[in-house]
PDB file of C-alpha atoms in Angstrom:
ATOM      1  CA  MET E  80      -7.317  -8.109 -50.899  1.00  0.00           C
ATOM      2  CA  THR E  81      -6.617 -11.450 -50.991  1.00  0.00           C
ATOM      3  CA  GLY E  82      -9.075 -14.525 -51.270  1.00  0.00           C
ATOM      4  CA  GLY E  83     -11.252 -12.299 -53.388  1.00  0.00           C
ATOM      5  CA  ARG E  84     -12.430 -10.368 -50.514  1.00  0.00           C
ATOM      6  CA  ARG E  85     -12.708  -6.431 -51.379  1.00  0.00           C
ATOM      7  CA  ALA E  86     -11.770  -3.592 -48.651  1.00  0.00           C
ATOM      8  CA  ALA E  87     -14.785  -1.717 -47.139  1.00  0.00           C
ATOM      9  CA  GLY E  88     -14.140   1.230 -48.561  1.00  0.00           C
ATOM     10  CA  ALA E  89     -14.621  -0.448 -52.213  1.00  0.00           C
ATOM     11  CA  LEU E  90     -17.623  -2.004 -50.791  1.00  0.00           C
ATOM     12  CA  GLU E  91     -18.635   1.647 -49.857  1.00  0.00           C
ATOM     13  CA  SER E  92     -17.845   2.733 -53.179  1.00  0.00           C
ATOM     14  CA  GLU E  93     -19.841   0.153 -55.158  1.00  0.00           C
ATOM     15  CA  ILE E  94     -23.136   0.422 -53.014  1.00  0.00           C
ATOM     16  CA  MET E  95     -22.572   3.882 -53.692  1.00  0.00           C
ATOM     17  CA  ASP E  96     -22.728   3.868 -57.478  1.00  0.00           C
ATOM     18  CA  VAL E  97     -25.540   1.266 -56.915  1.00  0.00           C
ATOM     19  CA  LEU E  98     -27.616   3.603 -55.205  1.00  0.00           C
ATOM     20  CA  GLN E  99     -27.170   6.631 -57.546  1.00  0.00           C
ATOM     21  CA  GLU E 100     -28.052   4.538 -60.614  1.00  0.00           C
ATOM     22  CA  ALA E 101     -31.283   3.223 -58.989  1.00  0.00           C
ATOM     23  CA  ALA E 102     -34.267   5.133 -59.698  1.00  0.00           C
ATOM     24  CA  GLU E 103     -35.781   4.666 -56.364  1.00  0.00           C
ATOM     25  CA  PRO E 104     -34.202   3.548 -52.538  1.00  0.00           C
ATOM     26  CA  LEU E 105     -33.019   0.069 -52.448  1.00  0.00           C
ATOM     27  CA  THR E 106     -33.313  -2.601 -49.556  1.00  0.00           C
ATOM     28  CA  PRO E 107     -30.143  -4.310 -48.660  1.00  0.00           C
ATOM     29  CA  ALA E 108     -31.415  -7.456 -50.860  1.00  0.00           C
ATOM     30  CA  GLY E 109     -32.395  -4.699 -53.738  1.00  0.00           C
ATOM     31  CA  VAL E 110     -28.412  -3.378 -53.430  1.00  0.00           C
ATOM     32  CA  ARG E 111     -27.305  -7.040 -53.317  1.00  0.00           C
ATOM     33  CA  ARG E 112     -29.063  -8.168 -56.674  1.00  0.00           C
ATOM     34  CA  HIS E 113     -27.426  -5.034 -58.343  1.00  0.00           C
ATOM     35  CA  LEU E 114     -23.502  -6.207 -57.045  1.00  0.00           C
ATOM     36  CA  ASP E 115     -21.522  -8.686 -58.752  1.00  0.00           C
ATOM     37  CA  GLY E 116     -20.168 -11.210 -56.981  1.00  0.00           C
ATOM     38  CA  ASP E 117     -21.492 -13.375 -53.966  1.00  0.00           C
ATOM     39  CA  LEU E 118     -21.518 -10.863 -50.935  1.00  0.00           C
ATOM     40  CA  ALA E 119     -23.411 -12.046 -47.989  1.00  0.00           C
ATOM     41  CA  TYR E 120     -26.498 -10.276 -47.271  1.00  0.00           C
ATOM     42  CA  THR E 121     -25.681  -9.351 -43.615  1.00  0.00           C
ATOM     43  CA  THR E 122     -22.233  -7.898 -45.438  1.00  0.00           C
ATOM     44  CA  VAL E 123     -24.597  -5.806 -47.385  1.00  0.00           C
ATOM     45  CA  VAL E 124     -26.681  -4.701 -44.291  1.00  0.00           C
ATOM     46  CA  THR E 125     -23.521  -3.639 -42.281  1.00  0.00           C
ATOM     47  CA  ILE E 126     -22.023  -1.621 -44.740  1.00  0.00           C
ATOM     48  CA  LEU E 127     -25.264   0.285 -45.426  1.00  0.00           C
ATOM     49  CA  THR E 128     -25.794   0.483 -41.733  1.00  0.00           C
ATOM     50  CA  ARG E 129     -22.282   1.905 -41.555  1.00  0.00           C
ATOM     51  CA  MET E 130     -22.611   4.740 -44.592  1.00  0.00           C
ATOM     52  CA  HIS E 131     -26.182   5.665 -42.993  1.00  0.00           C
ATOM     53  CA  ALA E 132     -24.084   6.440 -39.453  1.00  0.00           C
ATOM     54  CA  LYS E 133     -21.542   8.224 -41.530  1.00  0.00           C
ATOM     55  CA  GLY E 134     -24.437  10.581 -42.900  1.00  0.00           C
ATOM     56  CA  LEU E 135     -23.723   9.379 -46.411  1.00  0.00           C
ATOM     57  CA  LEU E 136     -27.293   7.752 -46.711  1.00  0.00           C
ATOM     58  CA  VAL E 137     -30.919   8.244 -45.718  1.00  0.00           C
ATOM     59  CA  ARG E 138     -33.003   5.592 -45.102  1.00  0.00           C
ATOM     60  CA  GLN E 139     -36.842   4.559 -44.571  1.00  0.00           C
ATOM     61  CA  LYS E 140     -38.689   1.705 -43.029  1.00  0.00           C
ATOM     62  CA  SER E 141     -39.966  -0.649 -45.602  1.00  0.00           C
ATOM     63  CA  GLY E 142     -41.676  -3.513 -43.681  1.00  0.00           C
ATOM     64  CA  ARG E 143     -39.102  -5.308 -41.804  1.00  0.00           C
ATOM     65  CA  ALA E 144     -35.913  -3.248 -44.148  1.00  0.00           C
ATOM     66  CA  TYR E 145     -34.943  -0.043 -44.715  1.00  0.00           C
ATOM     67  CA  ARG E 146     -34.764   1.371 -47.965  1.00  0.00           C
ATOM     68  CA  TYR E 147     -31.674   3.117 -48.611  1.00  0.00           C
ATOM     69  CA  ALA E 148     -30.657   6.306 -50.781  1.00  0.00           C
ATOM     70  CA  PRO E 149     -27.741   8.576 -51.369  1.00  0.00           C
ATOM     71  CA  VAL E 150     -28.193  11.912 -49.193  1.00  0.00           C
ATOM     72  CA  SER E 151     -26.646  13.900 -52.114  1.00  0.00           C
ATOM     73  CA  ASP E 152     -25.153  13.566 -55.729  1.00  0.00           C
ATOM     74  CA  GLU E 153     -21.756  12.773 -56.437  1.00  0.00           C
ATOM     75  CA  PRO E 154     -20.149  16.080 -56.249  1.00  0.00           C
ATOM     76  CA  GLY E 155     -22.059  16.670 -52.758  1.00  0.00           C
ATOM     77  CA  LEU E 156     -20.493  13.464 -51.632  1.00  0.00           C
ATOM     78  CA  VAL E 157     -17.293  14.254 -52.576  1.00  0.00           C
ATOM     79  CA  ALA E 158     -17.398  17.481 -51.069  1.00  0.00           C
ATOM     80  CA  ARG E 159     -18.598  15.906 -47.801  1.00  0.00           C
ATOM     81  CA  ARG E 160     -15.903  13.671 -47.619  1.00  0.00           C
ATOM     82  CA  MET E 161     -13.248  16.382 -48.048  1.00  0.00           C
ATOM     83  CA  TYR E 162     -14.718  18.282 -45.256  1.00  0.00           C
ATOM     84  CA  GLN E 163     -14.775  15.341 -42.764  1.00  0.00           C
ATOM     85  CA  ALA E 164     -11.387  14.464 -43.674  1.00  0.00           C
ATOM     86  CA  LEU E 165     -10.388  18.305 -42.498  1.00  0.00           C
ATOM     87  CA  ASP E 166     -13.083  18.468 -39.791  1.00  0.00           C
ATOM     88  CA  GLY E 167     -11.370  18.150 -36.413  1.00  0.00           C
ATOM     89  CA  ARG E 168      -8.090  18.442 -37.810  1.00  0.00           C
ATOM     90  CA  PRO E 169      -5.916  20.335 -35.337  1.00  0.00           C
ATOM     91  CA  ASP E 170      -3.862  21.343 -38.178  1.00  0.00           C
ATOM     92  CA  ARG E 171      -6.262  22.704 -40.304  1.00  0.00           C
ATOM     93  CA  ALA E 172      -4.078  25.333 -41.736  1.00  0.00           C
ATOM     94  CA  ALA E 173      -1.506  23.068 -43.108  1.00  0.00           C
ATOM     95  CA  VAL E 174      -3.691  20.609 -44.307  1.00  0.00           C
ATOM     96  CA  LEU E 175      -5.453  23.483 -46.253  1.00  0.00           C
ATOM     97  CA  ALA E 176      -2.051  24.927 -47.573  1.00  0.00           C
ATOM     98  CA  ARG E 177      -0.935  21.553 -48.676  1.00  0.00           C
ATOM     99  CA  PHE E 178      -3.969  20.991 -50.552  1.00  0.00           C
ATOM    100  CA  VAL E 179      -3.826  24.170 -52.145  1.00  0.00           C
ATOM    101  CA  GLU E 180      -0.246  23.838 -53.199  1.00  0.00           C
ATOM    102  CA  SER E 181      -1.377  20.919 -55.073  1.00  0.00           C
ATOM    103  CA  LEU E 182      -4.000  22.763 -57.149  1.00  0.00           C
ATOM    104  CA  SER E 183      -3.418  23.183 -61.126  1.00  0.00           C
ATOM    105  CA  ALA E 184      -3.573  26.599 -62.112  1.00  0.00           C
ATOM    106  CA  GLN E 185      -7.133  26.365 -63.493  1.00  0.00           C
ATOM    107  CA  ASP E 186      -8.366  24.851 -60.326  1.00  0.00           C
ATOM    108  CA  GLU E 187      -6.862  27.576 -58.041  1.00  0.00           C
ATOM    109  CA  ARG E 188      -8.731  30.296 -60.186  1.00  0.00           C
ATOM    110  CA  LEU E 189     -11.868  28.059 -59.853  1.00  0.00           C
ATOM    111  CA  VAL E 190     -11.588  28.366 -56.207  1.00  0.00           C
ATOM    112  CA  ARG E 191     -10.679  32.048 -56.044  1.00  0.00           C
ATOM    113  CA  THR E 192     -13.756  32.720 -58.313  1.00  0.00           C
ATOM    114  CA  LEU E 193     -15.982  30.189 -55.717  1.00  0.00           C
ATOM    115  CA  LEU E 194     -14.689  32.401 -53.069  1.00  0.00           C
ATOM    116  CA  GLY E 195     -15.531  35.653 -54.553  1.00  0.00           C
ATOM    117  CA  GLY E 196     -11.882  36.811 -55.131  1.00  0.00           C
ATOM    118  CA  GLY E 197     -12.227  36.672 -58.584  1.00  0.00           C
TER     119      GLY E 197
END
């Protein structure tokens, strides 16, 4: 984006990286300290709140603020995003067919194995 601004998706990704690397849940101030740049505290709070609403983060009250942590490891988060992209689509079969068509032979074998089709 212009003017040094980052897209919300890029901020979510950066914040998720910070939280996954942290040894414990972080407050918005803690997240902000780990991020490069000069993001406003309110921007960090807004992104964390949205990520929590999407089910990507859990939070616990800590004084006047919340402490945030990822709900899952990175593979679990990617799987959740894939499911959310598919969920509620009227054309699920078409979306899944396109996804399967794009898989490498190795990935296709892995999916078959995971589904029990060997």
